[in-house]
CSV table of C-alpha atoms in Angstrom, one decimal:
chain,number,residue,atom,x,y,z
A,1,UNK,CA,10.8,15.3,-22.0
A,2,UNK,CA,13.1,12.5,-20.4
A,3,UNK,CA,12.7,11.5,-17.4
A,4,UNK,CA,15.7,12.1,-14.8
A,5,UNK,CA,16.3,10.7,-11.5
A,6,UNK,CA,15.5,12.5,-8.5
A,7,UNK,CA,18.8,14.9,-7.2
A,8,UNK,CA,20.5,13.9,-4.4
A,9,UNK,CA,19.0,14.0,-0.8
A,10,UNK,CA,19.8,17.5,0.1
A,11,UNK,CA,17.6,18.6,2.8
A,12,UNK,CA,18.0,22.7,0.9
A,13,UNK,CA,14.5,24.6,1.5
A,14,UNK,CA,12.8,25.6,-1.6
A,15,UNK,CA,14.0,28.2,-4.1
A,16,UNK,CA,13.2,28.2,-7.4
A,17,UNK,CA,15.5,29.8,-10.3
A,18,UNK,CA,14.1,30.5,-13.5
A,19,UNK,CA,17.2,28.9,-15.1
A,20,UNK,CA,16.2,29.1,-19.4
A,21,UNK,CA,16.1,25.8,-20.7
A,22,UNK,CA,15.4,27.3,-24.4
A,23,UNK,CA,12.1,24.8,-24.4
A,24,UNK,CA,9.4,26.3,-23.8
A,25,UNK,CA,7.2,29.4,-24.4
A,26,UNK,CA,7.8,31.9,-21.5
A,27,UNK,CA,4.0,33.2,-20.5
A,28,UNK,CA,2.2,33.0,-17.3
A,29,UNK,CA,0.0,29.7,-16.8
A,30,UNK,CA,-2.8,32.1,-16.5
A,31,UNK,CA,-5.5,30.4,-14.2
A,32,UNK,CA,-6.7,32.8,-11.3
A,33,UNK,CA,-8.6,29.8,-10.2
A,34,UNK,CA,-5.3,27.6,-9.2
A,35,UNK,CA,-4.1,31.3,-7.6
A,36,UNK,CA,-6.8,30.8,-5.2
A,37,UNK,CA,-6.4,27.1,-4.4
A,38,UNK,CA,-2.4,27.8,-3.9
A,39,UNK,CA,-3.1,30.3,-1.5
A,40,UNK,CA,-5.6,27.9,0.7
A,41,UNK,CA,-1.9,25.9,1.4
A,42,UNK,CA,-0.5,27.4,4.6
A,43,UNK,CA,3.6,26.0,4.5
A,44,UNK,CA,3.0,24.2,7.6
A,45,UNK,CA,4.7,21.3,6.1
A,46,UNK,CA,2.5,18.7,8.1
A,47,UNK,CA,2.3,16.8,4.5
A,48,UNK,CA,5.8,16.1,3.9
A,49,UNK,CA,6.2,12.8,5.9
A,50,UNK,CA,3.5,11.5,3.5
A,51,UNK,CA,4.8,12.5,0.5
A,52,UNK,CA,6.8,9.4,-1.7
A,53,UNK,CA,8.7,11.8,-4.0
A,54,UNK,CA,10.2,14.3,-0.7
A,55,UNK,CA,10.8,11.3,1.3
A,56,UNK,CA,13.1,9.7,-0.9
A,57,UNK,CA,15.1,13.2,-2.1
A,58,UNK,CA,14.3,15.6,0.8
A,59,UNK,CA,14.3,18.0,-1.6
A,60,UNK,CA,11.4,20.8,-0.9
A,61,UNK,CA,11.0,21.0,-4.8
A,62,UNK,CA,9.6,17.5,-4.7
A,63,UNK,CA,6.9,18.3,-1.6
A,64,UNK,CA,3.5,19.1,-1.8
A,65,UNK,CA,3.9,22.7,-1.0
A,66,UNK,CA,7.5,23.1,-3.0
A,67,UNK,CA,4.8,22.1,-5.7
A,68,UNK,CA,2.3,24.1,-4.6
A,69,UNK,CA,4.7,27.4,-4.6
A,70,UNK,CA,5.4,26.8,-8.0
A,71,UNK,CA,2.3,26.8,-9.0
A,72,UNK,CA,1.7,29.7,-7.5
A,73,UNK,CA,4.8,31.1,-9.3
A,74,UNK,CA,4.2,30.4,-12.8
A,75,UNK,CA,0.9,30.7,-12.2
A,76,UNK,CA,1.4,34.2,-11.6
A,77,UNK,CA,4.6,35.0,-14.1
A,78,UNK,CA,6.9,35.2,-11.8
A,79,UNK,CA,8.2,31.7,-12.3
A,80,UNK,CA,9.1,31.4,-16.2
A,81,UNK,CA,8.1,28.0,-17.3
A,82,UNK,CA,11.2,26.2,-17.7
A,83,UNK,CA,12.0,22.6,-18.1
A,84,UNK,CA,13.4,22.1,-14.4
A,85,UNK,CA,10.3,24.0,-12.7
A,86,UNK,CA,8.2,21.8,-15.1
A,87,UNK,CA,9.6,18.7,-13.9
A,88,UNK,CA,9.4,19.2,-10.3
A,89,UNK,CA,5.5,19.3,-11.3
A,90,UNK,CA,5.6,16.3,-13.6
A,91,UNK,CA,7.7,14.1,-11.0
A,92,UNK,CA,4.6,14.3,-8.7
A,93,UNK,CA,2.8,11.0,-8.4
A,94,UNK,CA,-0.4,12.6,-7.3
A,95,UNK,CA,-1.3,9.9,-4.7
A,96,UNK,CA,-3.1,12.6,-2.9
A,97,UNK,CA,-1.5,11.5,0.6
A,98,UNK,CA,-0.8,15.0,1.4
A,99,UNK,CA,-4.6,16.3,0.5
A,100,UNK,CA,-5.3,13.2,2.6
A,101,UNK,CA,-3.5,14.2,5.7
A,102,UNK,CA,-3.8,18.4,5.0
A,103,UNK,CA,-5.4,20.2,8.2
A,104,UNK,CA,-6.3,23.1,5.7
A,105,UNK,CA,-8.1,21.4,3.1
A,106,UNK,CA,-6.1,22.1,0.4
A,107,UNK,CA,-7.2,20.8,-3.1
A,108,UNK,CA,-4.1,19.4,-3.8
A,109,UNK,CA,-5.4,17.0,-6.8
A,110,UNK,CA,-7.2,20.2,-8.1
A,111,UNK,CA,-4.0,22.1,-7.9
A,112,UNK,CA,-2.0,19.3,-9.7
A,113,UNK,CA,-4.0,18.7,-12.5
A,114,UNK,CA,-4.9,22.2,-13.4
A,115,UNK,CA,-1.0,22.8,-13.3
A,116,UNK,CA,-0.7,20.2,-15.5
A,117,UNK,CA,-3.7,21.7,-17.8
A,118,UNK,CA,-1.4,25.0,-17.6
A,119,UNK,CA,1.8,23.1,-18.5
A,120,UNK,CA,0.3,21.6,-22.1
A,121,UNK,CA,-0.1,25.3,-23.7
A,122,UNK,CA,3.6,25.8,-23.1
A,123,UNK,CA,5.4,23.1,-23.8
A,124,UNK,CA,6.7,21.8,-27.1
A,125,UNK,CA,5.3,18.8,-29.3
A,126,UNK,CA,5.3,15.9,-27.8
A,127,UNK,CA,6.5,13.0,-29.3
A,128,UNK,CA,5.1,9.8,-30.3
A,129,UNK,CA,6.0,7.4,-27.5
A,130,UNK,CA,4.2,10.4,-24.9
A,131,UNK,CA,1.0,11.0,-27.2
A,132,UNK,CA,0.8,7.2,-26.7
A,133,UNK,CA,1.4,7.1,-22.6
A,134,UNK,CA,-2.1,9.2,-22.8
A,135,UNK,CA,-4.0,7.7,-25.5
A,136,UNK,CA,-5.9,4.7,-23.8
A,137,UNK,CA,-6.8,3.9,-27.0
A,138,UNK,CA,-3.6,3.4,-28.3
A,139,UNK,CA,-2.6,1.6,-25.3
A,140,UNK,CA,-5.3,-0.4,-25.4
A,141,UNK,CA,-4.5,-1.1,-29.5
A,142,UNK,CA,-0.8,-1.4,-28.5
A,143,UNK,CA,-2.1,-4.2,-25.5
A,144,UNK,CA,-3.8,-6.8,-28.1
A,145,UNK,CA,-1.1,-6.5,-30.4
A,146,UNK,CA,1.1,-7.8,-27.5
A,147,UNK,CA,-1.1,-10.3,-26.4
A,148,UNK,CA,-1.4,-11.6,-30.4
A,149,UNK,CA,2.3,-11.9,-30.5
A,150,UNK,CA,2.8,-13.5,-26.3
A,151,UNK,CA,5.2,-10.3,-26.3
A,152,UNK,CA,5.3,-10.6,-22.3
A,153,UNK,CA,7.2,-13.8,-23.0
A,154,UNK,CA,10.0,-12.1,-24.6
A,155,UNK,CA,9.7,-8.0,-24.9
A,156,UNK,CA,10.6,-7.9,-21.3
A,157,UNK,CA,14.0,-9.3,-21.5
A,158,UNK,CA,14.4,-7.3,-24.1
A,159,UNK,CA,13.5,-4.5,-22.1
A,160,UNK,CA,16.2,-5.3,-19.9
A,161,UNK,CA,19.0,-4.3,-22.5
A,162,UNK,CA,17.5,-1.1,-22.5
A,163,UNK,CA,19.5,1.8,-20.3
A,164,UNK,CA,17.2,1.3,-16.6
A,165,UNK,CA,15.8,5.1,-17.2
A,166,UNK,CA,14.5,4.7,-20.5
A,167,UNK,CA,10.9,4.7,-20.4
A,168,UNK,CA,10.8,2.6,-24.0
A,169,UNK,CA,12.5,-0.1,-21.5
A,170,UNK,CA,10.0,0.7,-18.7
A,171,UNK,CA,7.2,-0.1,-20.5
A,172,UNK,CA,9.0,-3.5,-22.1
A,173,UNK,CA,9.9,-4.7,-18.9
A,174,UNK,CA,6.5,-4.5,-17.3
A,175,UNK,CA,4.6,-5.6,-19.9
A,176,UNK,CA,2.5,-8.2,-18.7
A,177,UNK,CA,0.5,-11.8,-19.8
A,178,UNK,CA,-2.7,-11.0,-20.9
A,179,UNK,CA,-5.5,-13.4,-19.2
A,180,UNK,CA,-7.8,-15.2,-21.6
A,181,UNK,CA,-11.1,-14.3,-20.5
A,182,UNK,CA,-13.7,-17.1,-20.8
A,183,UNK,CA,-16.8,-16.3,-23.9
A,184,UNK,CA,-19.0,-13.9,-22.2
A,185,UNK,CA,-22.3,-15.0,-21.2
A,186,UNK,CA,-25.6,-12.6,-22.4
A,187,UNK,CA,-26.6,-11.2,-19.6
A,188,UNK,CA,-29.7,-13.2,-17.6
A,189,UNK,CA,-32.1,-11.5,-15.7
A,190,UNK,CA,-32.1,-11.5,-12.1
A,191,UNK,CA,-34.2,-11.1,-9.2
A,192,UNK,CA,-32.3,-8.7,-7.6
A,193,UNK,CA,-32.0,-6.3,-10.5
A,194,UNK,CA,-29.1,-5.2,-12.7
A,195,UNK,CA,-26.1,-3.2,-11.8
A,196,UNK,CA,-22.8,-2.2,-14.4
A,197,UNK,CA,-19.7,-3.6,-14.2
A,198,UNK,CA,-16.7,-1.3,-16.1
A,199,UNK,CA,-13.8,-2.7,-17.9
A,200,UNK,CA,-11.7,0.2,-18.7
A,201,UNK,CA,-9.6,0.8,-21.1
A,202,UNK,CA,-6.0,-1.2,-20.7
A,203,UNK,CA,-7.7,-3.2,-17.6
A,204,UNK,CA,-10.1,-4.4,-20.1
A,205,UNK,CA,-6.8,-6.8,-22.0
A,206,UNK,CA,-4.9,-7.1,-19.0
A,207,UNK,CA,-7.6,-7.5,-15.7
A,208,UNK,CA,-10.1,-9.8,-17.3
A,209,UNK,CA,-9.2,-12.5,-14.6
A,210,UNK,CA,-10.1,-9.5,-11.8
A,211,UNK,CA,-14.3,-8.8,-14.4
A,212,UNK,CA,-14.8,-12.7,-14.8
A,213,UNK,CA,-14.4,-12.6,-10.8
A,214,UNK,CA,-16.5,-9.7,-10.3
A,215,UNK,CA,-19.1,-11.1,-12.1
A,216,UNK,CA,-19.2,-14.6,-10.8
A,217,UNK,CA,-19.6,-12.9,-7.7
A,218,UNK,CA,-22.1,-10.5,-8.7
A,219,UNK,CA,-24.2,-13.6,-10.2
A,220,UNK,CA,-24.1,-15.7,-6.8
A,221,UNK,CA,-25.6,-13.2,-5.2
A,222,UNK,CA,-28.2,-12.8,-7.6
A,223,UNK,CA,-27.9,-10.1,-9.5
A,224,UNK,CA,-27.4,-9.3,-13.3
A,225,UNK,CA,-24.3,-8.2,-14.7
A,226,UNK,CA,-24.1,-5.8,-17.6
A,227,UNK,CA,-21.0,-4.9,-19.7
A,228,UNK,CA,-20.9,-1.7,-21.7
A,229,UNK,CA,-19.8,-1.9,-25.1
A,230,UNK,CA,-16.3,-1.6,-26.4
A,231,UNK,CA,-13.8,-0.5,-23.9
A,232,UNK,CA,-14.8,3.5,-22.8
A,233,UNK,CA,-11.9,4.9,-20.7
A,234,UNK,CA,-12.7,7.2,-17.6
A,235,UNK,CA,-10.0,9.9,-19.0
A,236,UNK,CA,-8.0,9.6,-16.3
A,237,UNK,CA,-4.9,9.7,-18.2
A,238,UNK,CA,-5.2,12.1,-20.6
A,239,UNK,CA,-5.9,14.1,-17.5
A,240,UNK,CA,-2.9,13.6,-15.3
A,241,UNK,CA,-1.2,14.0,-18.3
A,242,UNK,CA,-2.6,17.8,-18.7
A,243,UNK,CA,-5.0,17.2,-21.6
A,244,UNK,CA,-8.0,18.3,-19.9
A,245,UNK,CA,-10.0,18.4,-23.1
A,246,UNK,CA,-9.8,14.5,-24.2
A,247,UNK,CA,-10.2,13.9,-20.5
A,248,UNK,CA,-13.8,15.1,-20.7
A,249,UNK,CA,-14.3,13.7,-24.4
A,250,UNK,CA,-13.6,10.8,-22.9
A,251,UNK,CA,-15.4,11.0,-19.7
A,252,UNK,CA,-18.9,11.6,-22.0
A,253,UNK,CA,-18.0,9.1,-23.8
A,254,UNK,CA,-18.0,6.5,-21.1
A,255,UNK,CA,-20.7,8.0,-19.5
A,256,UNK,CA,-22.7,6.9,-22.4
A,257,UNK,CA,-21.7,3.9,-22.8
A,258,UNK,CA,-23.0,3.3,-19.2
A,259,UNK,CA,-25.8,4.9,-19.5
A,260,UNK,CA,-26.9,2.4,-22.2
A,261,UNK,CA,-26.9,-0.3,-20.0
A,262,UNK,CA,-29.6,0.6,-18.1
A,263,UNK,CA,-28.4,0.3,-15.2
A,264,UNK,CA,-28.2,3.0,-12.8
A,265,UNK,CA,-26.0,1.3,-10.5
A,266,UNK,CA,-22.1,1.4,-11.8
A,267,UNK,CA,-19.4,-1.0,-10.1
A,268,UNK,CA,-15.5,-0.2,-10.6
A,269,UNK,CA,-12.9,-2.4,-9.5
A,270,UNK,CA,-9.9,-0.3,-10.4
A,271,UNK,CA,-9.4,2.3,-8.2
A,272,UNK,CA,-7.5,4.6,-10.3
A,273,UNK,CA,-10.8,4.4,-12.5
A,274,UNK,CA,-13.1,4.9,-9.9
A,275,UNK,CA,-12.5,8.7,-8.5
A,276,UNK,CA,-12.7,9.9,-12.5
A,277,UNK,CA,-16.5,8.6,-12.6
A,278,UNK,CA,-17.4,9.3,-9.4
A,279,UNK,CA,-16.9,13.5,-10.2
A,280,UNK,CA,-18.4,13.0,-13.8
A,281,UNK,CA,-21.3,10.4,-13.4
A,282,UNK,CA,-24.1,11.4,-15.5
A,283,UNK,CA,-27.5,12.3,-13.2
A,284,UNK,CA,-29.4,9.3,-11.5
A,285,UNK,CA,-25.9,7.0,-12.0
A,286,UNK,CA,-24.3,5.7,-8.5
A,287,UNK,CA,-20.7,4.7,-8.5
A,288,UNK,CA,-19.9,2.6,-6.9
A,289,UNK,CA,-16.2,0.5,-5.0
A,290,UNK,CA,-17.2,-3.1,-6.0
A,291,UNK,CA,-15.9,-3.9,-2.6
A,292,UNK,CA,-18.1,-1.6,-0.3
A,293,UNK,CA,-21.3,-3.1,-2.5
A,294,UNK,CA,-20.1,-6.6,-1.8
A,295,UNK,CA,-19.1,-6.1,1.4
A,296,UNK,CA,-22.6,-4.4,2.7
A,297,UNK,CA,-24.8,-7.3,0.9
A,298,UNK,CA,-27.3,-9.0,3.2
A,299,UNK,CA,-26.9,-12.2,1.0
A,300,UNK,CA,-22.6,-12.4,1.1
A,301,UNK,CA,-23.4,-15.0,4.5
A,302,UNK,CA,-24.9,-17.3,2.1
A,303,UNK,CA,-21.9,-17.6,-0.1
A,304,UNK,CA,-19.9,-20.8,1.0
A,305,UNK,CA,-16.2,-20.5,0.3
A,306,UNK,CA,-13.4,-23.0,0.3
A,307,UNK,CA,-10.7,-22.5,3.4
A,308,UNK,CA,-7.1,-21.5,2.0
A,309,UNK,CA,-4.8,-22.3,4.6
A,310,UNK,CA,-2.3,-19.4,3.3
A,311,UNK,CA,-0.8,-16.1,4.2
A,312,UNK,CA,-1.0,-13.4,1.6
A,313,UNK,CA,0.2,-9.8,1.9
A,314,UNK,CA,-2.5,-7.0,1.0
A,315,UNK,CA,-1.1,-4.0,-0.6
A,316,UNK,CA,-3.9,-0.8,-0.6
A,317,UNK,CA,-3.0,1.7,-3.1
A,318,UNK,CA,-3.5,5.4,-2.9
A,319,UNK,CA,-6.2,5.4,-4.6
A,320,UNK,CA,-8.0,2.9,-2.5
A,321,UNK,CA,-7.0,5.0,0.7
A,322,UNK,CA,-6.7,8.5,-0.9
A,323,UNK,CA,-9.5,8.5,-3.4
A,324,UNK,CA,-12.2,6.0,-2.8
A,325,UNK,CA,-12.0,5.8,0.7
A,326,UNK,CA,-13.1,2.4,1.6
A,327,UNK,CA,-10.6,-0.3,3.0
A,328,UNK,CA,-12.6,-2.2,5.6
A,329,UNK,CA,-14.7,-3.4,2.7
A,330,UNK,CA,-11.8,-5.4,1.2
A,331,UNK,CA,-10.8,-6.6,5.1
A,332,UNK,CA,-14.3,-7.9,5.1
A,333,UNK,CA,-15.0,-9.8,2.0
A,334,UNK,CA,-10.9,-11.6,2.7
A,335,UNK,CA,-11.8,-12.2,6.7
A,336,UNK,CA,-15.0,-14.7,4.9
A,337,UNK,CA,-11.7,-17.4,3.4
A,338,UNK,CA,-11.5,-19.6,6.4
A,339,UNK,CA,-8.1,-19.8,7.6
A,340,UNK,CA,-6.4,-17.1,5.5
A,341,UNK,CA,-3.6,-14.8,7.2
A,342,UNK,CA,-4.0,-11.5,5.9
A,343,UNK,CA,-0.9,-9.5,6.4
A,344,UNK,CA,-1.8,-5.9,5.6
A,345,UNK,CA,1.4,-3.7,4.4
A,346,UNK,CA,2.4,-0.5,6.6
A,347,UNK,CA,1.0,2.3,5.0
A,348,UNK,CA,4.7,4.2,4.7
A,349,UNK,CA,6.0,4.0,1.8
A,350,UNK,CA,2.6,5.0,0.3
A,351,UNK,CA,3.0,4.2,-3.0
A,352,UNK,CA,4.5,1.7,-5.0
A,353,UNK,CA,5.2,3.9,-8.4
A,354,UNK,CA,3.3,2.6,-10.4
A,355,UNK,CA,0.6,5.9,-10.7
A,356,UNK,CA,-0.9,5.0,-13.8
A,357,UNK,CA,1.4,5.6,-16.7
A,358,UNK,CA,4.2,7.5,-14.1
A,359,UNK,CA,6.5,4.5,-13.8
A,360,UNK,CA,7.3,4.5,-17.6
A,361,UNK,CA,7.4,8.4,-17.4
A,362,UNK,CA,9.7,8.4,-14.7
A,363,UNK,CA,11.2,4.7,-13.7
A,364,UNK,CA,13.7,5.6,-11.2
A,365,UNK,CA,11.9,7.1,-9.0
A,366,UNK,CA,8.9,4.3,-9.7
A,367,UNK,CA,11.8,1.3,-9.9
A,368,UNK,CA,13.1,2.8,-6.1
A,369,UNK,CA,9.9,3.7,-4.9
A,370,UNK,CA,8.4,-0.3,-6.0
A,371,UNK,CA,11.5,-1.9,-3.9
A,372,UNK,CA,10.6,-0.6,-0.7
A,373,UNK,CA,7.0,-2.2,-1.3
A,374,UNK,CA,8.3,-5.8,-2.6
A,375,UNK,CA,10.7,-5.5,0.8
A,376,UNK,CA,7.6,-5.0,2.9
A,377,UNK,CA,5.8,-7.6,1.1
A,378,UNK,CA,8.5,-10.0,0.6
A,379,UNK,CA,9.5,-9.8,4.4
A,380,UNK,CA,5.7,-11.6,5.4
A,381,UNK,CA,6.5,-14.4,3.1
A,382,UNK,CA,3.1,-14.6,1.2
A,383,UNK,CA,2.1,-16.9,-1.4
A,384,UNK,CA,0.5,-14.4,-3.3
A,385,UNK,CA,0.1,-10.4,-3.0
A,386,UNK,CA,-3.3,-8.8,-2.8
A,387,UNK,CA,-4.0,-5.2,-4.5
A,388,UNK,CA,-7.4,-3.4,-6.0
A,389,UNK,CA,-5.7,-1.6,-8.7
A,390,UNK,CA,-4.2,-2.7,-12.0
A,391,UNK,CA,-1.6,-0.6,-12.0
A,392,UNK,CA,-0.2,-1.6,-9.0
A,393,UNK,CA,-0.6,-5.2,-10.0
A,394,UNK,CA,1.3,-4.7,-13.4
A,395,UNK,CA,4.1,-2.6,-11.8
A,396,UNK,CA,4.5,-5.2,-8.6
A,397,UNK,CA,4.2,-8.3,-10.7
A,398,UNK,CA,7.1,-7.3,-13.1
A,399,UNK,CA,9.1,-6.1,-10.0
A,400,UNK,CA,8.6,-9.9,-8.7
A,401,UNK,CA,9.6,-11.1,-11.7
A,402,UNK,CA,12.1,-9.3,-12.1
A,403,UNK,CA,13.6,-10.7,-8.6
A,404,UNK,CA,13.3,-14.0,-9.4
A,405,UNK,CA,10.3,-15.1,-6.7
A,406,UNK,CA,7.7,-16.6,-6.4
A,407,UNK,CA,4.7,-15.0,-5.2
A,408,UNK,CA,1.7,-14.2,-7.8
A,409,UNK,CA,-0.1,-10.7,-7.7
A,410,UNK,CA,-4.0,-10.8,-8.2
A,411,UNK,CA,-6.9,-8.8,-7.4
A,412,UNK,CA,-8.4,-10.1,-3.7
A,413,UNK,CA,-11.8,-10.1,-5.5
A,414,UNK,CA,-9.8,-12.8,-8.4
A,415,UNK,CA,-8.8,-14.4,-4.9
A,416,UNK,CA,-12.5,-14.6,-3.8
A,417,UNK,CA,-14.1,-16.0,-6.9
A,418,UNK,CA,-11.3,-18.8,-7.1
A,419,UNK,CA,-12.4,-20.2,-3.8
A,420,UNK,CA,-16.4,-19.7,-4.8
A,421,UNK,CA,-18.0,-22.5,-3.6
A,422,UNK,CA,-21.1,-22.0,-3.6
A,423,UNK,CA,-24.4,-19.7,-3.4
A,424,UNK,CA,-27.3,-21.1,-0.5
A,425,UNK,CA,-30.6,-20.9,-2.6
């Protein structure tokens, strides 16, 4: 379904109108559990200031409680599955900022996931671009072809010739350079045992520097680092698109790949993958945020880091704050670099607009949110922008490139490894 800009700010209350677009089968999105979840919401509205789409539209249909009302009406059959209603559900970023502040403990993430899965049953067949955006295997294949063709040198310019709200144009404008990774040395046994490092699908192409950095730091601390075979996907993209079956298949394949490493601890550097991995981990397997793992390690004090007298802007992604729930460890790690001045970007506006493949599905909203975040970052006049999520890094870097300004965007682990001098025995 083509993305459209958000409606102009209206401040009107949520009043769903069952308009018939003719594009969807008109059937209830039968899911009794969805109705039970929706009934948890008392419509207090405390979440509204924390919702990115409501904040820029002032439209109740673009708010958490508006979307919950839509989900309830669709699930009960009181509202037909038509384009306008479903678009409001589509335009949710699933940042979970609302769930974080909800005093009633509403499971909003489960509501939006179930709603999208139900939508998938009544939608018309999706086009090639739609299927590609939610298919990690296709995305990885395109990423590798793009890297071979050095598409980052010419495709963004081509994308700027396409309409601003074009999904194809958004994809073209955002393509980053695929970093070259040093040939992986065989894992060596270390006295402190083995850990597995999850690379993910698209991140295996575009976030190699982060993975190399993670391995450098872990080996400096005395760990053996094992990498799963292939490029397993956690399933997040498919689940967000409403394809629960594909997501479950991908999650199962990932569990098998991680189990094959023989390590009981799996470290995750991409916050967008963390929740899916944690919630569907195999028995006996511990999914751990790599920043928390490193910051709590007793050997960290023995690592010597070169001074860096510079100012950096730290962006904490929605997934880092709302899903991983671990931010103090990132501050602890960066504080180890002598001379580094860290400017932590304000929590609001929370989301940068990347949100998995959201930047391509809804480029008008994503660009507006990114511009707000970049304005915050550039006001600090940093030499670097740091963020822990690969999607945020690509999205923010594309915005900086379009503005023609200089700060690079990198993962905090990449900066730490860059400054690593050595490790004492």
